[in-house]
mmCIF file of C-alpha atoms in Angstrom:
data_model
loop_
_atom_site.group_PDB
_atom_site.id
_atom_site.type_symbol
_atom_site.label_atom_id
_atom_site.label_comp_id
_atom_site.label_asym_id
_atom_site.label_seq_id
_atom_site.Cartn_x
_atom_site.Cartn_y
_atom_site.Cartn_z
ATOM 1 C CA MET A 1 -0.277 0.036 0.412
ATOM 2 C CA ASP A 2 1.658 3.267 -0.885
ATOM 3 C CA ASP A 3 0.942 6.222 0.664
ATOM 4 C CA ALA A 4 -1.528 7.906 -2.273
ATOM 5 C CA PHE A 5 -3.763 4.858 -1.826
ATOM 6 C CA VAL A 6 -3.580 5.058 2.151
ATOM 7 C CA ALA A 7 -4.504 8.887 1.729
ATOM 8 C CA ARG A 8 -7.405 8.250 -0.667
ATOM 9 C CA ALA A 9 -8.794 5.143 1.370
ATOM 10 C CA GLN A 10 -8.544 7.364 4.642
ATOM 11 C CA GLU A 11 -10.553 10.277 2.507
ATOM 12 C CA THR A 12 -13.155 7.682 1.795
ATOM 13 C CA LEU A 13 -13.579 6.498 5.144
ATOM 14 C CA ALA A 14 -13.563 9.940 6.602
ATOM 15 C CA LYS A 15 -16.791 10.579 4.468
ATOM 16 C CA ASP A 16 -18.892 8.007 6.840
ATOM 17 C CA THR A 17 -19.622 9.804 10.001
ATOM 18 C CA SER A 18 -22.695 8.025 10.577
ATOM 19 C CA VAL A 19 -22.936 4.775 13.013
ATOM 20 C CA VAL A 20 -25.703 2.081 13.279
ATOM 21 C CA PRO A 21 -27.998 3.056 16.631
ATOM 22 C CA GLU A 22 -26.820 1.591 19.790
ATOM 23 C CA PHE A 23 -29.998 -0.467 19.941
ATOM 24 C CA TRP A 24 -29.253 -2.167 16.395
ATOM 25 C CA GLN A 25 -25.678 -2.171 17.592
ATOM 26 C CA ASN A 26 -26.097 -4.658 20.182
ATOM 27 C CA LYS A 27 -28.690 -6.562 18.316
ATOM 28 C CA TYR A 28 -26.227 -7.731 15.475
ATOM 29 C CA LYS A 29 -23.492 -8.376 18.072
ATOM 30 C CA THR A 30 -25.443 -10.544 20.169
ATOM 31 C CA GLU A 31 -27.204 -12.463 17.364
ATOM 32 C CA ALA A 32 -24.324 -13.050 15.436
ATOM 33 C CA SER A 33 -24.500 -16.977 15.385
ATOM 34 C CA VAL A 34 -28.152 -16.726 14.698
ATOM 35 C CA ASN A 35 -26.956 -14.210 11.500
ATOM 36 C CA TRP A 36 -24.735 -16.897 10.275
ATOM 37 C CA ASP A 37 -27.078 -19.742 10.601
ATOM 38 C CA LYS A 38 -29.501 -18.107 8.804
ATOM 39 C CA PHE A 39 -26.728 -17.321 6.014
ATOM 40 C CA TYR A 40 -25.929 -21.068 5.951
ATOM 41 C CA ASN A 41 -29.423 -21.842 5.669
ATOM 42 C CA ARG A 42 -29.704 -19.614 2.480
ATOM 43 C CA HIS A 43 -26.350 -20.539 0.700
ATOM 44 C CA THR A 44 -25.810 -24.241 2.324
ATOM 45 C CA THR A 45 -22.485 -25.155 0.887
ATOM 46 C CA ASN A 46 -22.479 -23.387 -2.094
ATOM 47 C CA PHE A 47 -21.247 -19.966 -1.605
ATOM 48 C CA PHE A 48 -17.511 -20.195 -0.389
ATOM 49 C CA LYS A 49 -15.110 -22.194 -2.249
ATOM 50 C CA ASP A 50 -12.833 -24.665 -0.924
ATOM 51 C CA ARG A 51 -9.279 -23.088 0.292
ATOM 52 C CA HIS A 52 -6.824 -24.739 -2.131
ATOM 53 C CA TRP A 53 -4.597 -21.854 -1.284
ATOM 54 C CA THR A 54 -4.050 -22.273 2.721
ATOM 55 C CA ASP A 55 -0.602 -24.349 2.169
ATOM 56 C CA ARG A 56 0.870 -21.727 -0.410
ATOM 57 C CA GLU A 57 0.325 -19.145 2.349
ATOM 58 C CA PHE A 58 1.357 -21.512 5.635
ATOM 59 C CA GLU A 59 4.220 -23.963 5.328
ATOM 60 C CA GLU A 60 2.803 -25.768 8.539
ATOM 61 C CA LEU A 61 -0.060 -26.929 6.074
ATOM 62 C CA ARG A 62 2.334 -28.681 3.936
ATOM 63 C CA PRO A 63 2.962 -32.232 3.970
ATOM 64 C CA GLY A 64 6.287 -32.857 5.166
ATOM 65 C CA HIS A 65 6.503 -30.011 7.642
ATOM 66 C CA THR A 66 8.064 -30.629 10.580
ATOM 67 C CA PHE A 67 4.341 -30.622 12.411
ATOM 68 C CA SER A 68 3.150 -32.982 9.709
ATOM 69 C CA GLU A 69 6.187 -35.593 11.237
ATOM 70 C CA GLN A 70 4.270 -35.860 14.652
ATOM 71 C CA ASN A 71 0.655 -36.712 13.749
ATOM 72 C CA PRO A 72 -0.262 -33.130 14.652
ATOM 73 C CA VAL A 73 -3.429 -31.953 15.870
ATOM 74 C CA LEU A 74 -5.185 -28.919 14.435
ATOM 75 C CA LEU A 75 -8.007 -27.016 15.379
ATOM 76 C CA GLU A 76 -9.990 -24.908 12.889
ATOM 77 C CA ILE A 77 -12.184 -22.349 14.445
ATOM 78 C CA GLY A 78 -15.057 -21.123 12.665
ATOM 79 C CA CYS A 79 -14.851 -23.870 10.096
ATOM 80 C CA GLY A 80 -17.785 -23.209 8.122
ATOM 81 C CA VAL A 81 -19.182 -25.997 5.845
ATOM 82 C CA GLY A 82 -15.334 -27.276 5.684
ATOM 83 C CA ASN A 83 -13.821 -26.029 2.653
ATOM 84 C CA PHE A 84 -10.838 -25.715 5.013
ATOM 85 C CA ILE A 85 -10.838 -28.879 6.225
ATOM 86 C CA TRP A 86 -11.387 -31.067 3.182
ATOM 87 C CA PRO A 87 -8.326 -30.015 1.249
ATOM 88 C CA VAL A 88 -5.939 -29.931 4.361
ATOM 89 C CA LEU A 89 -7.244 -33.404 5.392
ATOM 90 C CA GLU A 90 -6.530 -34.853 1.876
ATOM 91 C CA ARG A 91 -3.025 -33.485 1.790
ATOM 92 C CA ASN A 92 -1.966 -34.651 4.983
ATOM 93 C CA PRO A 93 -2.937 -38.175 5.823
ATOM 94 C CA ASN A 94 -1.542 -38.004 9.334
ATOM 95 C CA LEU A 95 -3.524 -35.210 10.628
ATOM 96 C CA LYS A 96 -6.358 -35.192 13.201
ATOM 97 C CA VAL A 97 -8.496 -31.750 12.970
ATOM 98 C CA PHE A 98 -11.104 -30.671 15.469
ATOM 99 C CA ALA A 99 -13.574 -28.248 13.866
ATOM 100 C CA CYS A 100 -15.604 -25.593 15.530
ATOM 101 C CA ASP A 101 -18.471 -22.964 14.372
ATOM 102 C CA PHE A 102 -20.758 -21.292 16.596
ATOM 103 C CA SER A 103 -23.810 -21.770 13.536
ATOM 104 C CA PRO A 104 -25.362 -25.293 14.249
ATOM 105 C CA ARG A 105 -26.284 -25.503 10.611
ATOM 106 C CA ALA A 106 -22.735 -25.328 9.114
ATOM 107 C CA VAL A 107 -21.616 -27.841 11.814
ATOM 108 C CA GLY A 108 -24.420 -29.778 10.261
ATOM 109 C CA PHE A 109 -23.230 -29.556 6.676
ATOM 110 C CA VAL A 110 -19.625 -30.600 7.901
ATOM 111 C CA LYS A 111 -20.766 -33.538 9.392
ATOM 112 C CA ALA A 112 -22.831 -34.599 6.790
ATOM 113 C CA HIS A 113 -20.049 -34.203 4.040
ATOM 114 C CA GLU A 114 -19.081 -37.794 2.367
ATOM 115 C CA ALA A 115 -15.427 -37.068 3.760
ATOM 116 C CA TYR A 116 -16.158 -36.460 7.365
ATOM 117 C CA SER A 117 -15.002 -39.205 9.582
ATOM 118 C CA GLU A 118 -14.717 -38.926 13.350
ATOM 119 C CA ASP A 119 -11.580 -40.841 12.883
ATOM 120 C CA ARG A 120 -9.800 -37.946 11.486
ATOM 121 C CA CYS A 121 -12.164 -34.825 11.880
ATOM 122 C CA HIS A 122 -14.604 -33.854 14.874
ATOM 123 C CA ALA A 123 -16.702 -31.200 14.127
ATOM 124 C CA PHE A 124 -18.716 -29.454 17.219
ATOM 125 C CA VAL A 125 -20.476 -26.104 17.700
ATOM 126 C CA CYS A 126 -18.662 -23.790 19.874
ATOM 127 C CA ASP A 127 -18.609 -19.841 20.194
ATOM 128 C CA ILE A 128 -15.217 -19.203 21.234
ATOM 129 C CA THR A 129 -15.921 -16.055 22.604
ATOM 130 C CA LYS A 130 -17.627 -17.847 25.587
ATOM 131 C CA ASP A 131 -17.955 -21.516 25.373
ATOM 132 C CA ARG A 132 -14.676 -23.376 26.550
ATOM 133 C CA LEU A 133 -12.714 -24.921 23.698
ATOM 134 C CA SER A 134 -11.110 -27.304 26.442
ATOM 135 C CA ASP A 135 -14.603 -28.721 27.253
ATOM 136 C CA THR A 136 -14.246 -30.743 23.985
ATOM 137 C CA ILE A 137 -10.384 -30.616 23.341
ATOM 138 C CA PRO A 138 -7.796 -31.621 25.842
ATOM 139 C CA PRO A 139 -5.790 -28.540 26.966
ATOM 140 C CA HIS A 140 -2.500 -27.911 25.779
ATOM 141 C CA SER A 141 -2.958 -30.728 22.802
ATOM 142 C CA VAL A 142 -3.361 -28.784 19.790
ATOM 143 C CA ASP A 143 -0.522 -27.840 17.645
ATOM 144 C CA ILE A 144 -1.527 -25.418 14.992
ATOM 145 C CA VAL A 145 -4.778 -23.385 15.081
ATOM 146 C CA SER A 146 -6.253 -21.680 11.755
ATOM 147 C CA ALA A 147 -7.943 -18.553 12.281
ATOM 148 C CA ILE A 148 -8.816 -17.863 8.612
ATOM 149 C CA PHE A 149 -11.828 -15.306 8.154
ATOM 150 C CA VAL A 150 -13.147 -15.995 11.457
ATOM 151 C CA PHE A 151 -12.043 -13.281 13.805
ATOM 152 C CA SER A 152 -13.643 -10.521 11.508
ATOM 153 C CA ALA A 153 -16.870 -12.038 12.520
ATOM 154 C CA LEU A 154 -16.396 -11.265 16.262
ATOM 155 C CA PRO A 155 -17.145 -8.036 17.925
ATOM 156 C CA PRO A 156 -13.743 -6.215 18.739
ATOM 157 C CA GLU A 157 -14.659 -6.198 22.586
ATOM 158 C CA LYS A 158 -14.616 -10.110 22.047
ATOM 159 C CA GLN A 159 -11.715 -10.925 20.340
ATOM 160 C CA ALA A 160 -9.497 -11.269 23.474
ATOM 161 C CA GLN A 161 -11.990 -13.608 25.277
ATOM 162 C CA ALA A 162 -11.286 -15.662 21.933
ATOM 163 C CA VAL A 163 -7.726 -15.628 22.142
ATOM 164 C CA LYS A 164 -7.525 -16.711 25.679
ATOM 165 C CA ASN A 165 -9.715 -19.298 24.673
ATOM 166 C CA ILE A 166 -7.190 -20.808 21.906
ATOM 167 C CA THR A 167 -4.418 -20.685 24.413
ATOM 168 C CA GLU A 168 -6.336 -22.684 26.754
ATOM 169 C CA ILE A 169 -5.844 -25.573 24.245
ATOM 170 C CA LEU A 170 -2.525 -24.660 22.536
ATOM 171 C CA LYS A 171 0.394 -26.841 23.034
ATOM 172 C CA PRO A 172 3.575 -24.751 24.315
ATOM 173 C CA GLY A 173 5.268 -23.713 21.055
ATOM 174 C CA GLY A 174 1.967 -24.098 19.068
ATOM 175 C CA ARG A 175 1.071 -21.830 16.427
ATOM 176 C CA VAL A 176 -1.873 -19.498 15.137
ATOM 177 C CA LEU A 177 -2.498 -19.271 11.641
ATOM 178 C CA PHE A 178 -4.132 -16.046 11.143
ATOM 179 C CA ARG A 179 -5.585 -14.879 7.573
ATOM 180 C CA ASP A 180 -8.476 -11.634 7.992
ATOM 181 C CA TYR A 181 -9.578 -8.530 6.454
ATOM 182 C CA ALA A 182 -7.628 -5.558 6.572
ATOM 183 C CA MET A 183 -8.232 -1.953 6.950
ATOM 184 C CA TYR A 184 -8.427 -0.298 3.534
ATOM 185 C CA ASP A 185 -9.464 -3.479 1.656
ATOM 186 C CA LEU A 186 -11.746 -2.908 -0.905
ATOM 187 C CA ALA A 187 -14.756 -4.522 0.455
ATOM 188 C CA GLN A 188 -14.731 -1.667 3.847
ATOM 189 C CA LEU A 189 -14.153 1.021 1.240
ATOM 190 C CA ARG A 190 -17.522 0.042 -0.673
ATOM 191 C CA PHE A 191 -19.585 0.054 2.281
ATOM 192 C CA LYS A 192 -22.488 2.556 2.261
ATOM 193 C CA PRO A 193 -23.545 4.646 4.799
ATOM 194 C CA GLY A 194 -25.493 2.869 7.302
ATOM 195 C CA HIS A 195 -23.564 -0.045 7.863
ATOM 196 C CA LYS A 196 -20.791 1.083 10.147
ATOM 197 C CA LEU A 197 -21.214 0.015 14.039
ATOM 198 C CA GLU A 198 -17.766 1.683 14.967
ATOM 199 C CA ASP A 199 -14.142 2.243 13.543
ATOM 200 C CA ASN A 200 -13.441 -0.905 11.152
ATOM 201 C CA LEU A 201 -16.525 -2.782 12.430
ATOM 202 C CA TYR A 202 -19.293 -2.902 9.746
ATOM 203 C CA VAL A 203 -22.466 -5.160 9.063
ATOM 204 C CA ARG A 204 -23.350 -6.243 5.830
ATOM 205 C CA GLN A 205 -27.334 -6.493 4.611
ATOM 206 C CA ASP A 206 -27.406 -9.967 5.949
ATOM 207 C CA GLY A 207 -26.762 -9.135 9.457
ATOM 208 C CA THR A 208 -23.286 -10.772 9.508
ATOM 209 C CA LEU A 209 -20.029 -8.429 11.206
ATOM 210 C CA SER A 210 -17.086 -7.822 9.446
ATOM 211 C CA TYR A 211 -14.320 -6.147 11.207
ATOM 212 C CA TYR A 212 -11.072 -5.014 9.136
ATOM 213 C CA PHE A 213 -7.632 -5.825 11.162
ATOM 214 C CA THR A 214 -4.403 -3.575 11.500
ATOM 215 C CA VAL A 215 -0.971 -5.438 12.257
ATOM 216 C CA GLU A 216 -1.223 -3.217 15.504
ATOM 217 C CA ARG A 217 -4.619 -4.550 16.218
ATOM 218 C CA LEU A 218 -3.330 -8.107 15.761
ATOM 219 C CA ARG A 219 -0.256 -7.223 18.183
ATOM 220 C CA GLU A 220 -2.418 -6.281 20.643
ATOM 221 C CA LEU A 221 -4.614 -9.381 20.731
ATOM 222 C CA PHE A 222 -1.946 -12.441 20.509
ATOM 223 C CA VAL A 223 1.237 -10.645 21.828
ATOM 224 C CA GLN A 224 -0.258 -8.446 24.736
ATOM 225 C CA HIS A 225 -3.278 -10.029 25.790
ATOM 226 C CA GLY A 226 -2.365 -13.711 24.468
ATOM 227 C CA GLY A 227 1.093 -14.037 25.588
ATOM 228 C CA MET A 228 2.280 -15.010 22.205
ATOM 229 C CA VAL A 229 5.642 -14.823 20.036
ATOM 230 C CA GLU A 230 4.903 -12.860 16.896
ATOM 231 C CA GLN A 231 6.459 -14.657 14.294
ATOM 232 C CA GLU A 232 4.965 -13.113 11.512
ATOM 233 C CA ASN A 233 2.704 -10.082 11.113
ATOM 234 C CA GLY A 234 1.794 -7.912 7.799
ATOM 235 C CA TYR A 235 -0.444 -7.357 5.130
ATOM 236 C CA THR A 236 -0.995 -9.304 2.053
ATOM 237 C CA VAL A 237 -2.185 -7.407 -1.212
ATOM 238 C CA LYS A 238 -4.109 -9.231 -3.999
ATOM 239 C CA ARG A 239 -5.177 -7.333 -7.053
ATOM 240 C CA LEU A 240 -8.693 -7.947 -7.985
ATOM 241 C CA VAL A 241 -9.183 -7.245 -11.793
ATOM 242 C CA ASN A 242 -13.238 -8.166 -13.385
ATOM 243 C CA VAL A 243 -13.006 -6.516 -16.955
ATOM 244 C CA LYS A 244 -17.053 -7.362 -16.958
ATOM 245 C CA LYS A 245 -17.759 -5.617 -13.875
ATOM 246 C CA ASN A 246 -15.173 -3.035 -14.623
ATOM 247 C CA ILE A 247 -13.317 -3.445 -10.950
ATOM 248 C CA ASP A 248 -9.555 -3.296 -10.619
ATOM 249 C CA SER A 249 -8.521 -2.889 -7.240
ATOM 250 C CA GLU A 250 -6.898 -4.467 -4.454
ATOM 251 C CA ARG A 251 -7.776 -6.678 -1.794
ATOM 252 C CA ILE A 252 -5.910 -6.341 1.198
ATOM 253 C CA PHE A 253 -5.668 -8.854 4.112
ATOM 254 C CA ALA A 254 -3.984 -9.309 7.361
ATOM 255 C CA GLN A 255 -1.810 -12.439 7.787
ATOM 256 C CA ALA A 256 0.338 -14.046 10.676
ATOM 257 C CA LYS A 257 1.612 -16.190 12.795
ATOM 258 C CA PHE A 258 2.108 -16.428 16.532
ATOM 259 C CA GLN A 259 3.370 -18.964 18.327
ATOM 260 C CA ALA A 260 2.697 -19.893 22.127
ATOM 261 C CA PRO A 261 5.889 -19.874 24.182
ATOM 262 C CA ILE A 262 7.483 -22.934 25.337
ATOM 263 C CA ASP A 263 6.881 -21.610 29.185
ATOM 264 C CA SER A 264 2.878 -21.665 29.505
ATOM 265 C CA SER A 265 3.559 -19.363 32.753
ATOM 266 C CA ALA A 266 3.861 -16.383 30.075
ATOM 267 C CA ILE A 267 0.375 -16.800 28.823
ATOM 268 C CA ASP A 268 -1.057 -17.123 32.168
ATOM 269 C CA GLU A 269 0.554 -13.746 33.196
ATOM 270 C CA ALA A 270 -0.494 -12.363 30.099
ATOM 271 C CA MET A 271 -3.934 -13.299 30.188
ATOM 272 C CA ALA A 272 -4.388 -12.821 34.097
ATOM 273 C CA GLY A 273 -6.656 -9.689 33.649
ATOM 274 C CA THR A 274 -8.678 -11.305 30.678
ATOM 275 C CA ARG A 275 -11.689 -13.542 31.558
ATOM 276 C CA LEU A 276 -13.220 -15.955 29.496
ATOM 277 C CA LEU A 277 -17.068 -15.421 29.887
ATOM 278 C CA ASP A 278 -19.075 -18.415 31.265
ATOM 279 C CA THR A 279 -22.456 -18.998 28.754
ATOM 280 C CA SER A 280 -24.555 -17.085 31.617
ATOM 281 C CA ASP A 281 -22.228 -14.103 31.708
ATOM 282 C CA ALA A 282 -22.840 -13.607 27.936
ATOM 283 C CA ALA A 283 -25.124 -11.232 26.250
ATOM 284 C CA GLN A 284 -26.440 -13.446 23.239
ATOM 285 C CA SER A 285 -25.595 -12.260 9.589
ATOM 286 C CA ASP A 286 -27.043 -7.999 0.893
ATOM 287 C CA ARG A 287 -24.326 -10.945 0.966
ATOM 288 C CA MET A 288 -21.726 -8.346 0.344
ATOM 289 C CA ALA A 289 -20.427 -9.081 -3.039
ATOM 290 C CA MET A 290 -16.861 -8.749 -2.624
ATOM 291 C CA ARG A 291 -16.773 -11.268 0.212
ATOM 292 C CA THR A 292 -13.832 -13.540 -0.503
ATOM 293 C CA ASP A 293 -13.698 -15.425 2.834
#
């Protein structure tokens, strides 16, 4: 992103000074899982393509990597209907996968897939902002957590709770592989007035949320709050060209890797002030044309 692009993007965002009324902000946030369940009811398994690109971006997902030599365990949070799961299982015959989503309908589609087998994949419903992953997955047993286009669906004030939840099941030295929307992404710039809840947080026509990250925000979540070690943290820019629709622009994603320290006490110290809400404590998604997650 050059300075001229950033300046134009900032000018575009500065024009949108209105925010969604507080009642609707709270409603969209508390009904996030309901709106995603409605999304999958409408689109079933036909909306997203299988993510065959993930091993090009994350070497940990390639056969022959150090992790794959040890019968690794992977957790995918926000698994949707399994578009990440099936390619990664096919490439890595020794991999065991846990997969969760807060949409019961999405998890049902995963379990109904012809490739689903409990021997290699266990899918379950979980809202990672309030349901403990360690109730289903043994503590500190997961080598890799994939967080690909999932944190953007969470309200910002609940993202640190989700990080804490992840740290409870991640092995010392385990890694989080992160990719999501970044600030100034084309999708953010295309929102019309009336969709903004707060800075970098928007609601789509279908009621689903979309948050746009900075590298600073990721560092705050995973290093400051999560006690993890930052291995990679930056922006990935993909040019989008569609001659038919007269589109020539850039998609901007935040991509990062964070590693749990070998000494788990560092995580405990960082997370001391961040409480994972119990279910009793927690208040309870026009599809966006440019959505590519």
